[in-house]
């Protein structure tokens, strides 16, 4: 490809994109006039292959909005949000450029629904001068375009939307990608660029940690101002090193770091960690340098960790490539952190608890390698059994994250538990909008939904992070993870007070106190003194020896009603702590049920605690910690064993819905009240009442008489969103006279509420059949897309805020779990003589709502409040709704799922 060639593609929305890629200058894509409408999606063929496409949604051709360029095999297609038209496949590059490795693309080659016309903007968009397999080239090309999206501040999610069905990319990391991250975690040689002999320098700390930590590979300090560092020969440049370098650790200012990255790629390094700060986090100039580095590395297929990070630690390889002084012991838990400062505190905390790690990584700005890359890698890492992660934000689209992590936590042959702690809970509501849904949700609701849908366990503290992780590493005699079959717990204690505390926390942690069967009670009576408590919680009395503990624990753990046990010990003068610990370990080795211990104290119980830790029994200082940890185990077991119902065969009038939306936007209407809103909902199967607009009191009376009494009147004004607050709703009007009087009163109330309001009149409808009031809502968030809400409706949603959220799209199973999450769910069942509600219809409507906001990205906010849910088999009725639209060109920064 000619150097510097930059063909131009002009878009109808007034945007111009300039693009080029070659071996020398990597890739550049520049939006003109501020437009950032670009994306990626993927297609899976029946044969199992994957094809990647670059999408320009606002480039028009033959009346079809959007163009997609296939990045492999020379096929070009035209694209719009609704259909995909495949066109002629070109066997060779049309403008004569040499094709390397079978990967090339073109702007506009043979575009059209039938492949019968050609628009010539032939431009090679990807070319590799070295020979690679087609799969390798596909992955290289994909990573190049992900880099482009990051340069343009886009979420780097890879998606497609075809016939309203969204299919994610494969969640299994290819072996090639796995080996690439091996260069970060298990390098055979490391060049420390910026190594220093001066104490107090980061370059000194990192090199010293590697050298004195006995890294089992080769180290190369690089510093042009030194002949040697700590008695090791130094090099002026990484290019001066004669041998192979797997990993480059870069501790240099941003400008010098960029040059070093270029040298490292020329050297052929397989991985790069940039510890230095001064990039994205300091402003546009630093971000530009960071983006250049990432683009170069993507083009070369080299992963980058950082910049602005602590580094990487792999205790098994004696590798402390960080500036933390502490190398933890080897273990089977991996830790990912976005915060370097937190890493040092966690390492110190882990040392105090004798906690070991498999991998430990600080990702800093996560310019390239991010949480999702690492979760895939660690899931396949044989040394990692549990993953802990500290998260501040996600930059990838929520759906990509959910589908990938769900594979890790559920569907693989070795599901991996993921424990997450995220900062920012107190910022809930920062993105609150004017709707009920937006005002209640906030950004933290988005993250909670992502974690729940993906099967991750969110914890509230660093202490819980370690407590839970220690439980998830428990194994039975066959090496299988111990998880409870249910949520029923037995408590064995030698002190009443802690037993009561444990009981209280057990209930609040979603567990139940097991009811012991008669045989178990008889067994306990045969071994324990008469003053003991033979029912759960079992109190073996303060003078209990190890034999009493062993007999009591054996009895309860054999009970079929018990799914696991918590053993509480308070040190008394007659308590043999070590022997009791040995008794617990013996029983633990004979059962598949989890056993957690609470040895209260520090010095007096230290010998027993150490013995339990050495034999893989989780031990805690306080009963509430053990109860929370057991609750996490039970939650994960329930996640693994959840049922999967058949999906609903729903049909929607998507074309009519699109017509309504486009018509509203064409006349500048972004707020949809009940007239247009109900028409839109009807397209997706929502049962709505006949509703008409009256502009006079007489017209309202005529309409009400025709529809039938009792009637309902509602104010219609774009400025009055919450009608009840303005006195704009009247119900149960039983005659013409009441309707006419009600109309006049509503108009007067509205004028008093907002004298500048544009009052259109009143909606006239009939009373909805009786039912339970619920709310369905949606609010669209940057990067993540639409968030769905469900809860009890009317004023109760604002007073009690008993609601549940899910990130769209969702299907039947997620809709059901969403409904079960609210505390008042039992009110939908038969209750005090009131028949059960039609929950199956509710599930269908939640799925329909998800489909609607997914298919129509113009929908920014939506509330159906209330939705009246009738008895089983009688369906539901929409009583009120409001919808807010945004034209797509105004909505460019919102994820288009």
PDB file of C-alpha atoms in Angstrom, residues 161 164 650 652-654 656-658 660-661 672 676-686 776-778 780 786 788 808-811 844-864 878 881-885 897:
ATOM      1  CA  UNK A 161     -28.147  -6.096  14.996  1.00  0.00           C
ATOM      2  CA  UNK A 164     -33.913  -7.417  15.824  1.00  0.00           C
ATOM      3  CA  UNK A 650     -43.577 -12.941  20.553  1.00  0.00           C
ATOM      4  CA  UNK A 652     -44.181  -7.240  17.100  1.00  0.00           C
ATOM      5  CA  UNK A 653     -45.210  -4.687  14.476  1.00  0.00           C
ATOM      6  CA  UNK A 654     -41.763  -3.131  14.357  1.00  0.00           C
ATOM      7  CA  UNK A 656     -45.498   0.457  12.421  1.00  0.00           C
ATOM      8  CA  UNK A 657     -43.625   1.395  15.595  1.00  0.00           C
ATOM      9  CA  UNK A 658     -40.796   2.854  13.529  1.00  0.00           C
ATOM     10  CA  UNK A 660     -44.793   6.333  14.621  1.00  0.00           C
ATOM     11  CA  UNK A 661     -41.372   7.293  15.983  1.00  0.00           C
ATOM     12  CA  UNK A 672     -45.027  11.156  23.588  1.00  0.00           C
ATOM     13  CA  UNK A 676     -48.910   8.488  20.382  1.00  0.00           C
ATOM     14  CA  UNK A 677     -47.437   6.536  23.281  1.00  0.00           C
ATOM     15  CA  UNK A 678     -50.313   4.075  23.463  1.00  0.00           C
ATOM     16  CA  UNK A 679     -50.172   3.557  19.689  1.00  0.00           C
ATOM     17  CA  UNK A 680     -46.488   2.736  20.022  1.00  0.00           C
ATOM     18  CA  UNK A 681     -47.063   0.342  22.912  1.00  0.00           C
ATOM     19  CA  UNK A 682     -49.853  -1.367  20.971  1.00  0.00           C
ATOM     20  CA  UNK A 683     -47.281  -2.305  18.287  1.00  0.00           C
ATOM     21  CA  UNK A 684     -45.485  -4.407  20.912  1.00  0.00           C
ATOM     22  CA  UNK A 685     -48.526  -6.185  22.272  1.00  0.00           C
ATOM     23  CA  UNK A 686     -49.344  -3.963  25.253  1.00  0.00           C
ATOM     24  CA  UNK A 776     -42.542  -0.797  33.829  1.00  0.00           C
ATOM     25  CA  UNK A 777     -39.884   1.653  32.731  1.00  0.00           C
ATOM     26  CA  UNK A 778     -36.726   2.177  30.730  1.00  0.00           C
ATOM     27  CA  UNK A 780     -31.041   4.778  28.229  1.00  0.00           C
ATOM     28  CA  UNK A 786     -31.368   0.816  27.891  1.00  0.00           C
ATOM     29  CA  UNK A 788     -35.344  -1.793  32.230  1.00  0.00           C
ATOM     30  CA  UNK A 808     -31.749  -4.802  27.902  1.00  0.00           C
ATOM     31  CA  UNK A 809     -32.140  -6.975  25.996  1.00  0.00           C
ATOM     32  CA  UNK A 810     -33.711  -9.499  28.340  1.00  0.00           C
ATOM     33  CA  UNK A 811     -35.754 -12.624  27.690  1.00  0.00           C
ATOM     34  CA  UNK A 844     -44.236 -11.244  28.337  1.00  0.00           C
ATOM     35  CA  UNK A 845     -44.691  -7.478  28.637  1.00  0.00           C
ATOM     36  CA  UNK A 846     -41.246  -7.056  30.222  1.00  0.00           C
ATOM     37  CA  UNK A 847     -39.715  -8.952  27.296  1.00  0.00           C
ATOM     38  CA  UNK A 848     -41.775  -6.866  24.849  1.00  0.00           C
ATOM     39  CA  UNK A 849     -40.593  -3.671  26.538  1.00  0.00           C
ATOM     40  CA  UNK A 850     -37.006  -4.877  26.243  1.00  0.00           C
ATOM     41  CA  UNK A 851     -37.514  -5.651  22.554  1.00  0.00           C
ATOM     42  CA  UNK A 852     -39.015  -2.220  21.948  1.00  0.00           C
ATOM     43  CA  UNK A 853     -36.241  -0.163  23.528  1.00  0.00           C
ATOM     44  CA  UNK A 854     -33.617  -2.406  21.920  1.00  0.00           C
ATOM     45  CA  UNK A 855     -35.130  -2.165  18.448  1.00  0.00           C
ATOM     46  CA  UNK A 856     -35.732   1.582  18.645  1.00  0.00           C
ATOM     47  CA  UNK A 857     -32.677   3.409  19.991  1.00  0.00           C
ATOM     48  CA  UNK A 858     -34.554   6.696  19.604  1.00  0.00           C
ATOM     49  CA  UNK A 859     -36.452   5.859  22.818  1.00  0.00           C
ATOM     50  CA  UNK A 860     -34.557   7.641  25.560  1.00  0.00           C
ATOM     51  CA  UNK A 861     -36.953   7.309  28.494  1.00  0.00           C
ATOM     52  CA  UNK A 862     -40.188   5.407  29.054  1.00  0.00           C
ATOM     53  CA  UNK A 863     -42.631   4.886  31.899  1.00  0.00           C
ATOM     54  CA  UNK A 864     -45.758   2.745  31.995  1.00  0.00           C
ATOM     55  CA  UNK A 878     -51.854   0.096  30.424  1.00  0.00           C
ATOM     56  CA  UNK A 881     -47.569   6.067  29.879  1.00  0.00           C
ATOM     57  CA  UNK A 882     -44.976   8.613  28.849  1.00  0.00           C
ATOM     58  CA  UNK A 883     -42.139   8.257  26.344  1.00  0.00           C
ATOM     59  CA  UNK A 884     -39.256  10.591  25.481  1.00  0.00           C
ATOM     60  CA  UNK A 885     -37.476  10.314  22.140  1.00  0.00           C
ATOM     61  CA  UNK A 897     -27.844  -2.030  20.718  1.00  0.00           C
TER      62      UNK A 897
END
